[in-house]
Short mmCIF file of C-alpha atoms in Angstrom, two decimals:
data_model
loop_
_atom_site.label_atom_id
_atom_site.label_comp_id
_atom_site.label_asym_id
_atom_site.label_seq_id
_atom_site.Cartn_x
_atom_site.Cartn_y
_atom_site.Cartn_z
CA MET A 1 103.44 124.91 253.16
CA ALA A 2 102.73 124.60 249.51
CA SER A 3 105.70 124.65 247.19
CA LYS A 4 105.89 127.21 244.42
CA ALA A 5 105.29 125.97 240.91
CA PRO A 6 108.34 126.46 238.72
CA ARG A 7 108.09 129.11 236.06
CA LEU A 8 108.49 127.69 232.57
CA ARG A 9 109.50 129.92 229.67
CA CYS A 10 108.18 129.15 226.22
CA LEU A 11 110.92 128.15 223.86
CA PHE A 12 109.40 130.23 221.05
CA SER A 13 108.87 133.42 223.04
CA SER A 14 110.96 136.49 222.44
CA HIS A 15 113.53 137.55 225.04
CA THR A 16 112.96 141.24 224.23
CA THR A 17 110.80 143.47 226.37
CA PRO A 18 107.59 144.61 224.56
CA ALA A 19 107.64 148.20 223.35
CA PRO A 20 105.55 150.65 225.36
CA ILE A 21 102.29 151.84 223.79
CA VAL A 22 102.50 155.44 222.69
CA ARG A 23 99.13 157.17 222.68
CA GLN A 24 98.59 159.85 220.04
CA PRO A 25 96.97 163.07 221.17
CA PHE A 26 93.28 163.23 220.14
CA SER A 27 91.60 166.43 219.09
CA ARG A 28 87.83 166.66 218.65
CA PRO A 29 86.83 168.44 215.41
CA PHE A 30 84.16 171.09 215.27
CA ALA A 31 80.72 170.06 213.98
CA THR A 32 80.98 172.42 210.99
CA GLU A 33 84.51 171.44 210.04
CA VAL A 34 84.90 170.13 206.46
CA PRO A 35 87.14 167.07 206.22
CA ASP A 36 90.08 167.17 203.87
CA ALA A 37 89.35 165.93 200.36
CA PRO A 38 91.02 162.62 199.50
CA THR A 39 94.07 162.84 197.33
CA PRO A 40 93.14 161.80 193.78
CA SER A 41 95.02 158.88 192.37
CA ARG A 42 97.36 159.73 189.55
CA ARG A 43 96.07 158.74 186.09
CA PRO A 44 98.55 156.81 184.03
CA THR A 45 99.73 158.72 181.00
CA THR A 46 98.02 157.70 177.78
CA THR A 47 99.48 159.41 174.75
CA PHE A 48 96.65 158.43 172.39
CA ARG A 49 93.89 159.71 174.71
CA ASP A 50 95.69 162.98 175.30
CA ARG A 51 96.14 163.58 171.58
CA LEU A 52 92.48 162.68 170.94
CA ASN A 53 91.24 165.14 173.56
CA LEU A 54 93.30 167.92 172.03
CA GLY A 55 91.79 167.31 168.58
CA PRO A 56 88.58 168.72 167.08
CA SER A 57 85.16 167.78 168.43
CA PHE A 58 82.62 165.63 166.61
CA ASP A 59 80.65 168.71 165.52
CA ASP A 60 83.81 170.21 164.03
CA PHE A 61 84.46 166.97 162.18
CA ILE A 62 81.09 166.84 160.43
CA ALA A 63 80.89 170.59 159.78
CA SER A 64 84.36 171.42 158.53
CA PRO A 65 85.12 171.27 154.80
CA PRO A 66 87.60 168.64 153.63
CA SER A 67 91.18 169.71 153.93
CA ALA A 68 93.75 169.59 151.21
CA GLU A 69 95.28 166.52 152.80
CA THR A 70 92.07 164.50 152.50
CA SER A 71 91.01 165.75 149.08
CA THR A 72 94.33 165.49 147.24
CA PRO A 73 95.29 162.02 146.02
CA THR A 74 98.56 160.70 147.44
CA SER A 75 98.85 157.37 145.68
CA SER A 76 99.87 156.40 142.17
CA ASP A 77 97.10 153.85 141.89
CA LEU A 78 94.73 154.90 139.12
CA ALA A 79 90.97 154.78 139.47
CA SER A 80 89.95 151.97 137.18
CA SER A 81 86.53 151.95 135.57
CA THR A 82 84.24 149.69 133.58
CA ASP A 83 85.50 150.92 130.21
CA GLY A 84 89.12 151.32 131.31
CA SER A 85 89.27 155.14 131.26
CA ASN A 86 91.39 157.10 133.73
CA SER A 87 89.75 160.51 133.52
CA GLU A 88 89.30 160.89 137.29
CA PRO A 89 91.99 161.56 139.93
CA PRO A 90 93.82 158.53 141.31
CA LEU A 91 92.46 156.80 144.37
CA ARG A 92 94.16 157.16 147.73
CA THR A 93 95.45 154.14 149.63
CA ALA A 94 96.61 153.65 153.22
CA LEU A 95 98.36 151.01 155.33
CA VAL A 96 96.41 149.85 158.37
CA GLY A 97 96.90 147.25 161.08
CA PRO A 98 99.69 146.29 163.53
CA ALA A 99 103.30 146.98 162.65
CA ASN A 100 104.03 143.38 161.71
CA ARG A 101 100.72 142.82 159.87
CA LYS A 102 100.20 145.91 157.72
CA ARG A 103 97.71 145.70 154.86
CA GLN A 104 96.83 148.19 152.17
CA ILE A 105 93.29 149.49 151.79
CA THR A 106 91.73 151.85 149.27
CA ARG A 107 90.26 155.04 150.66
CA LEU A 108 86.71 155.96 149.71
CA PRO A 109 86.81 158.27 146.67
CA THR A 110 85.83 161.88 147.24
CA TRP A 111 82.79 161.55 144.96
CA LEU A 112 81.33 158.90 147.31
CA GLN A 113 81.71 160.84 150.55
CA THR A 114 78.42 162.15 151.97
CA PRO A 115 77.62 164.27 155.05
CA ILE A 116 76.36 162.73 158.27
CA PRO A 117 72.59 163.36 158.67
CA THR A 118 71.95 165.87 161.44
CA SER A 119 68.99 167.96 160.22
CA PRO A 120 65.88 168.38 162.40
CA ASN A 121 63.67 167.03 159.61
CA TYR A 122 65.71 163.82 159.52
CA LYS A 123 65.08 163.33 163.24
CA ARG A 124 61.34 164.06 162.89
CA ILE A 125 60.89 161.51 160.10
CA LYS A 126 62.84 158.91 162.04
CA SER A 127 60.66 159.55 165.10
CA ASP A 128 57.46 159.13 163.04
CA LEU A 129 58.69 155.82 161.62
CA ARG A 130 59.60 154.43 165.02
CA GLY A 131 56.29 155.55 166.50
CA LEU A 132 54.35 153.59 163.87
CA ASN A 133 56.75 150.61 163.96
CA LEU A 134 57.69 151.09 160.29
CA HIS A 135 60.99 150.23 158.61
CA THR A 136 62.78 151.85 155.68
CA VAL A 137 65.27 150.45 153.24
CA CYS A 138 67.12 153.75 153.67
CA GLU A 139 68.20 152.62 157.14
CA GLU A 140 68.35 148.85 156.73
CA ALA A 141 70.44 148.98 153.53
CA ARG A 142 72.57 151.89 154.83
CA CYS A 143 71.81 154.14 151.87
CA PRO A 144 74.32 157.00 151.49
CA ASN A 145 71.58 159.37 150.25
CA ILE A 146 69.56 159.32 153.46
CA ASN A 147 70.65 162.87 154.34
CA ASP A 148 69.38 164.24 151.00
CA CYS A 149 66.14 162.25 150.96
CA TRP A 150 65.15 162.82 154.59
CA GLY A 151 66.72 166.23 155.13
CA GLY A 152 64.42 168.38 153.01
CA SER A 153 63.09 171.73 154.11
CA ASP A 154 59.90 170.05 155.32
CA LYS A 155 58.48 166.54 155.54
CA SER A 156 56.40 166.96 152.40
CA ALA A 157 59.61 167.53 150.40
CA ALA A 158 61.26 164.43 151.86
CA THR A 159 61.38 160.96 150.34
CA ALA A 160 61.49 157.71 152.28
CA THR A 161 61.35 154.19 150.88
CA ILE A 162 59.12 152.20 153.22
CA MET A 163 60.15 148.56 153.67
CA LEU A 164 57.16 146.30 154.30
CA MET A 165 56.87 142.91 156.02
CA GLY A 166 59.48 143.57 158.68
CA ASP A 167 63.23 144.07 158.64
CA THR A 168 64.34 140.44 158.25
CA CYS A 169 64.76 138.73 154.87
CA THR A 170 64.73 135.03 154.06
CA ARG A 171 67.45 135.43 151.45
CA GLY A 172 71.14 136.15 151.86
CA CYS A 173 72.49 138.14 148.93
CA ARG A 174 76.19 138.89 149.25
CA PHE A 175 75.77 142.63 148.64
CA CYS A 176 72.86 143.38 151.00
CA SER A 177 73.08 144.40 154.67
CA VAL A 178 69.46 143.59 155.58
CA LYS A 179 69.15 140.98 158.34
CA THR A 180 68.45 137.41 157.24
CA SER A 181 66.65 134.46 158.84
CA ARG A 182 64.96 131.27 157.70
CA ALA A 183 61.97 131.99 159.93
CA PRO A 184 61.34 135.76 160.28
CA PRO A 185 58.66 137.11 162.64
CA PRO A 186 55.05 136.94 161.41
CA LEU A 187 53.57 139.82 159.43
CA ASP A 188 52.04 142.76 161.24
CA PRO A 189 48.34 142.87 160.22
CA HIS A 190 48.20 146.59 161.08
CA GLU A 191 51.15 147.52 158.86
CA PRO A 192 49.11 148.44 155.74
CA GLU A 193 46.95 150.84 157.77
CA HIS A 194 49.92 152.35 159.62
CA THR A 195 51.87 152.83 156.39
CA ALA A 196 48.98 154.56 154.65
CA GLU A 197 48.39 156.80 157.67
CA ALA A 198 52.05 157.85 157.86
CA LEU A 199 52.24 158.68 154.16
CA LYS A 200 49.00 160.64 154.28
CA ARG A 201 50.36 162.58 157.28
CA TRP A 202 53.50 163.55 155.34
CA GLY A 203 51.52 164.63 152.26
CA LEU A 204 53.98 163.18 149.76
CA GLY A 205 53.31 163.26 146.03
CA TYR A 206 55.40 160.19 145.24
CA VAL A 207 56.23 157.23 147.48
CA VAL A 208 58.33 154.10 147.03
CA LEU A 209 57.36 150.84 148.73
CA THR A 210 59.67 147.85 148.92
CA SER A 211 59.84 144.71 151.01
CA VAL A 212 62.10 141.95 152.19
CA ASP A 213 61.80 138.55 150.50
CA ARG A 214 59.47 136.27 152.45
CA ASP A 215 59.95 132.80 150.97
CA ASP A 216 58.51 131.39 154.19
CA LEU A 217 55.03 132.59 153.12
CA ALA A 218 52.92 130.76 150.54
CA ASP A 219 52.33 133.94 148.50
CA GLY A 220 55.68 135.57 149.29
CA GLY A 221 53.78 138.43 150.95
CA ALA A 222 52.10 139.56 147.71
CA HIS A 223 48.63 139.95 149.28
CA HIS A 224 50.11 142.03 152.13
CA PHE A 225 51.91 144.24 149.59
CA ALA A 226 48.78 144.71 147.47
CA GLU A 227 46.66 145.53 150.52
CA THR A 228 49.10 148.27 151.53
CA ILE A 229 48.89 149.87 148.09
CA ARG A 230 45.08 149.82 148.19
CA LYS A 231 45.07 151.46 151.64
CA ILE A 232 47.37 154.22 150.39
CA LYS A 233 45.19 154.88 147.35
CA ASP A 234 42.09 155.02 149.57
CA LYS A 235 43.61 157.58 151.94
CA ALA A 236 45.54 159.59 149.34
CA PRO A 237 44.13 159.02 145.83
CA GLY A 238 46.48 161.55 144.24
CA MET A 239 49.65 159.95 145.60
CA LEU A 240 51.77 158.08 143.05
CA VAL A 241 53.03 154.70 144.27
CA GLU A 242 56.11 152.82 143.10
CA ALA A 243 56.44 149.20 144.26
CA LEU A 244 59.90 147.62 144.34
CA THR A 245 59.10 143.93 144.74
CA GLY A 246 60.90 140.60 144.84
CA ASP A 247 60.53 137.85 142.27
CA TYR A 248 58.09 135.72 144.31
CA THR A 249 60.23 132.68 143.33
CA GLY A 250 58.90 133.00 139.77
CA ASP A 251 55.18 132.91 140.64
CA LEU A 252 53.82 135.29 138.00
CA ALA A 253 50.30 135.16 139.47
CA MET A 254 51.64 137.09 142.46
CA VAL A 255 53.17 139.62 140.09
CA ASP A 256 49.71 140.10 138.53
CA LEU A 257 48.21 140.59 141.99
CA VAL A 258 50.60 143.38 142.97
CA ALA A 259 50.55 145.03 139.53
CA GLY A 260 46.76 145.16 139.60
CA SER A 261 46.48 146.78 143.04
CA GLY A 262 46.56 150.34 141.72
CA LEU A 263 50.27 151.16 141.68
CA ASP A 264 51.86 153.42 139.09
CA VAL A 265 55.42 152.05 138.73
CA TYR A 266 56.47 148.41 139.03
CA ALA A 267 60.15 148.03 139.93
CA HIS A 268 62.20 144.88 140.22
CA ASN A 269 66.01 144.92 140.32
CA VAL A 270 68.24 142.63 138.29
CA GLU A 271 71.12 143.99 140.47
CA THR A 272 73.98 142.92 138.16
CA VAL A 273 74.83 141.29 134.83
CA GLU A 274 73.78 137.71 134.14
CA ALA A 275 77.29 136.24 134.46
CA LEU A 276 77.75 137.61 138.01
CA THR A 277 74.24 136.85 139.29
CA PRO A 278 75.13 133.46 140.91
CA MET A 279 78.00 135.09 142.87
CA VAL A 280 76.15 138.28 143.85
CA ARG A 281 72.52 137.30 144.50
CA ASP A 282 70.91 134.54 146.53
CA ARG A 283 70.76 131.14 144.82
CA ARG A 284 66.94 131.39 144.65
CA ALA A 285 67.19 134.49 142.44
CA GLY A 286 68.03 134.48 138.76
CA PHE A 287 68.62 136.95 135.96
CA ARG A 288 66.13 135.27 133.59
CA GLN A 289 63.58 134.98 136.38
CA SER A 290 63.85 138.73 137.00
CA LEU A 291 63.34 139.41 133.29
CA ARG A 292 60.12 137.36 133.34
CA VAL A 293 58.87 139.40 136.33
CA LEU A 294 59.50 142.69 134.50
CA GLU A 295 57.86 141.39 131.35
CA ARG A 296 54.75 140.18 133.19
CA ALA A 297 54.43 143.46 135.09
CA LYS A 298 54.51 145.35 131.80
CA GLU A 299 51.68 143.20 130.46
CA ALA A 300 49.59 143.53 133.64
CA GLY A 301 48.29 147.04 133.03
CA GLU A 302 48.12 149.59 130.25
CA GLY A 303 50.60 152.40 130.74
CA MET A 304 52.48 150.58 133.53
CA ILE A 305 56.03 151.88 133.91
CA THR A 306 58.61 149.19 134.67
CA LYS A 307 61.93 149.93 136.28
CA THR A 308 65.12 148.10 137.29
CA SER A 309 68.44 148.96 138.91
CA VAL A 310 72.02 147.77 138.39
CA MET A 311 75.12 148.03 140.58
CA LEU A 312 78.51 148.74 139.00
CA GLY A 313 81.88 147.92 140.51
CA LEU A 314 81.31 144.18 141.03
CA GLY A 315 83.69 143.05 138.28
CA GLU A 316 81.35 143.31 135.28
CA THR A 317 82.72 143.90 131.78
CA GLU A 318 81.56 146.33 129.12
CA ASP A 319 80.27 143.55 126.86
CA GLN A 320 78.25 142.07 129.74
CA LEU A 321 76.63 145.45 130.40
CA TRP A 322 75.71 145.86 126.74
CA GLU A 323 74.11 142.42 126.71
CA MET A 324 72.17 143.15 129.90
CA LEU A 325 70.74 146.38 128.46
CA ARG A 326 69.67 144.59 125.29
CA GLU A 327 67.85 141.94 127.33
CA LEU A 328 66.06 144.64 129.34
CA ARG A 329 64.90 146.37 126.18
CA LYS A 330 63.54 143.07 124.85
CA VAL A 331 61.04 142.98 127.76
CA ASP A 332 60.25 146.70 127.23
CA THR A 333 61.73 147.98 130.50
CA ASP A 334 61.18 151.74 130.73
CA VAL A 335 63.63 152.95 133.39
CA VAL A 336 67.10 151.74 134.39
CA THR A 337 69.42 153.15 137.04
CA PHE A 338 73.15 152.63 137.58
CA GLY A 339 74.84 153.07 140.96
CA GLN A 340 78.15 152.24 142.63
CA TYR A 341 78.26 149.10 144.77
CA MET A 342 79.56 149.91 148.26
CA GLN A 343 80.53 147.13 150.65
CA PRO A 344 78.24 147.40 153.73
CA THR A 345 80.47 145.37 156.09
CA LYS A 346 83.60 143.23 155.90
CA ARG A 347 81.41 140.13 155.73
CA HIS A 348 79.97 141.17 152.36
CA MET A 349 81.63 140.83 148.99
CA PRO A 350 84.37 143.41 148.41
CA VAL A 351 84.28 146.24 145.90
CA HIS A 352 86.03 145.25 142.71
CA THR A 353 86.17 148.73 141.14
CA TYR A 354 85.27 152.29 142.10
CA VAL A 355 83.67 153.53 138.88
CA SER A 356 84.28 157.18 138.04
CA PRO A 357 81.42 159.67 137.52
CA ALA A 358 82.46 160.10 133.87
CA VAL A 359 81.85 156.40 133.20
CA PHE A 360 78.42 156.59 134.83
CA GLU A 361 77.55 159.46 132.53
CA THR A 362 78.68 157.40 129.54
CA TRP A 363 76.35 154.53 130.43
CA ARG A 364 73.48 156.95 131.04
CA GLN A 365 73.80 158.27 127.52
CA ARG A 366 74.10 154.76 126.09
CA ALA A 367 70.92 153.65 127.86
CA LEU A 368 68.98 156.63 126.51
CA ASP A 369 70.27 155.96 123.01
CA MET A 370 68.93 152.40 123.28
CA GLY A 371 65.41 153.68 123.88
CA PHE A 372 64.98 153.70 127.65
CA LEU A 373 62.47 156.27 128.82
CA TYR A 374 64.76 157.48 131.60
CA CYS A 375 68.15 156.56 133.10
CA ALA A 376 69.62 157.80 136.37
CA SER A 377 73.31 157.01 136.53
CA GLY A 378 75.85 158.11 139.13
CA PRO A 379 78.02 156.83 142.00
CA LEU A 380 75.37 157.60 144.63
CA VAL A 381 72.29 156.68 142.57
CA ARG A 382 70.12 153.99 144.16
CA SER A 383 66.96 152.22 142.96
CA SER A 384 64.71 154.78 144.68
CA TYR A 385 66.58 157.89 143.54
CA LYS A 386 64.97 161.22 144.33
CA ALA A 387 65.72 162.91 141.00
CA GLY A 388 64.44 159.88 139.12
CA GLU A 389 61.21 159.91 141.08
CA ALA A 390 60.59 163.54 140.09
CA PHE A 391 61.04 162.69 136.41
CA ILE A 392 58.79 159.61 136.56
CA GLU A 393 56.15 161.60 138.43
CA ASN A 394 56.03 164.16 135.63
CA VAL A 395 55.81 161.39 133.00
CA ILE A 396 52.89 159.72 134.78
CA LYS A 397 51.01 162.99 135.18
CA LYS A 398 51.47 163.83 131.49
CA ARG A 399 50.24 160.38 130.48
CA LYS A 400 47.20 160.70 132.72
CA GLY A 401 46.50 164.12 131.29
CA ARG A 402 46.64 162.80 127.72
CA ARG A 403 44.34 159.90 128.61
CA GLU A 404 41.83 162.28 130.16
CA VAL A 405 41.91 164.47 127.06
CA ALA A 406 41.42 161.42 124.83
CA MET A 407 38.50 160.26 126.97
CA MET A 408 36.86 163.69 126.74
CA ASP A 409 37.27 163.63 122.96
CA ASP A 410 35.63 160.20 122.83
CA VAL A 411 32.73 161.45 124.95
CA ARG A 412 32.27 164.45 122.63
CA GLU A 413 32.25 162.17 119.55
CA ILE A 414 29.69 159.86 121.16
CA SER A 415 27.47 162.77 122.15
CA LYS A 416 27.62 164.22 118.62
CA GLY A 417 26.65 160.86 117.13
CA ALA A 418 23.75 160.51 119.53
CA SER A 419 22.45 164.01 118.70
CA VAL A 420 22.53 163.28 114.96
#
């Protein structure tokens, strides 16, 4: 008879009796029964988000007039100007940053605040530019007047400054927000045709062409610029063309090429006074070099209007501005414009002074007294200023009319002599 094997109990086993399994009653749901919605998780309280959601919408922000709180100065800091006058209200300041790292900033003056562009015409022009792969200095340089220039009642009343040769510059001026690179993309061979087609489609009477600096090209892009002007004149002979060009690193033969392509106004910006040029502009640019460009453009064609633009608020003095104007008159510059420098980003040079509108008016009158044909001067004035274009357009048409009358008189005199 076999012996029973002894039962061994594991030393690690529990002495308690296992609990009985309790089966829950099961109920089959109906096929059309909707299950209970899950309980949403509770969102943590965020005071800032709640206050933001209770505030006005974006449309209310851009449509509502400025309140008394935003338009009334609250600081004792006076608005300094180039000639030291304090005729305008004081500027407003504010403290920004973390509690332990507060810093004071100057609020944008009320005379520099512009509306956000929302008009249908602005959107149509932007769509046309993107469809033809064209660029504008209005967008690339973040011009504050884009709402006024693009937001006319129709596209024929609008003004856009076309920027040729891409959107990337080979120079790095400390005031400019255009992208920079040592090796930009190659030129688009179809750009002259596309530009002329777009301008003909809009039916403009006056157009401004500008370009990035292309020091990577042997001619600086002068042939491309001249070809664009010829295409425009072929498609729209009555359109007046202003060309805002670079200095072509001092190659005056390229200036002759562009000036002889059929344009009506040759513009080149000195940007600032001579003493500040090394700190403001790229090292390859120079004040005297810009003067030589303007002088050569004036000599290139009879009746050519030359134009330049200057930024105020960079730290220039009154004596430096007087000297700059005298140098411009020596090379017979016709038109000069003054505008406020506005820092595009924190990486660019800061604003030294917000110049008041009264000071801009003072320099406008001084420029006219010195013999300039026209001067546009104001905080929001830029090199391609809409009001200035209207004045220059009238001047050019009057000059052409006088030349036509003189030619007719010469023809009559010749015919009389031949009959005798």
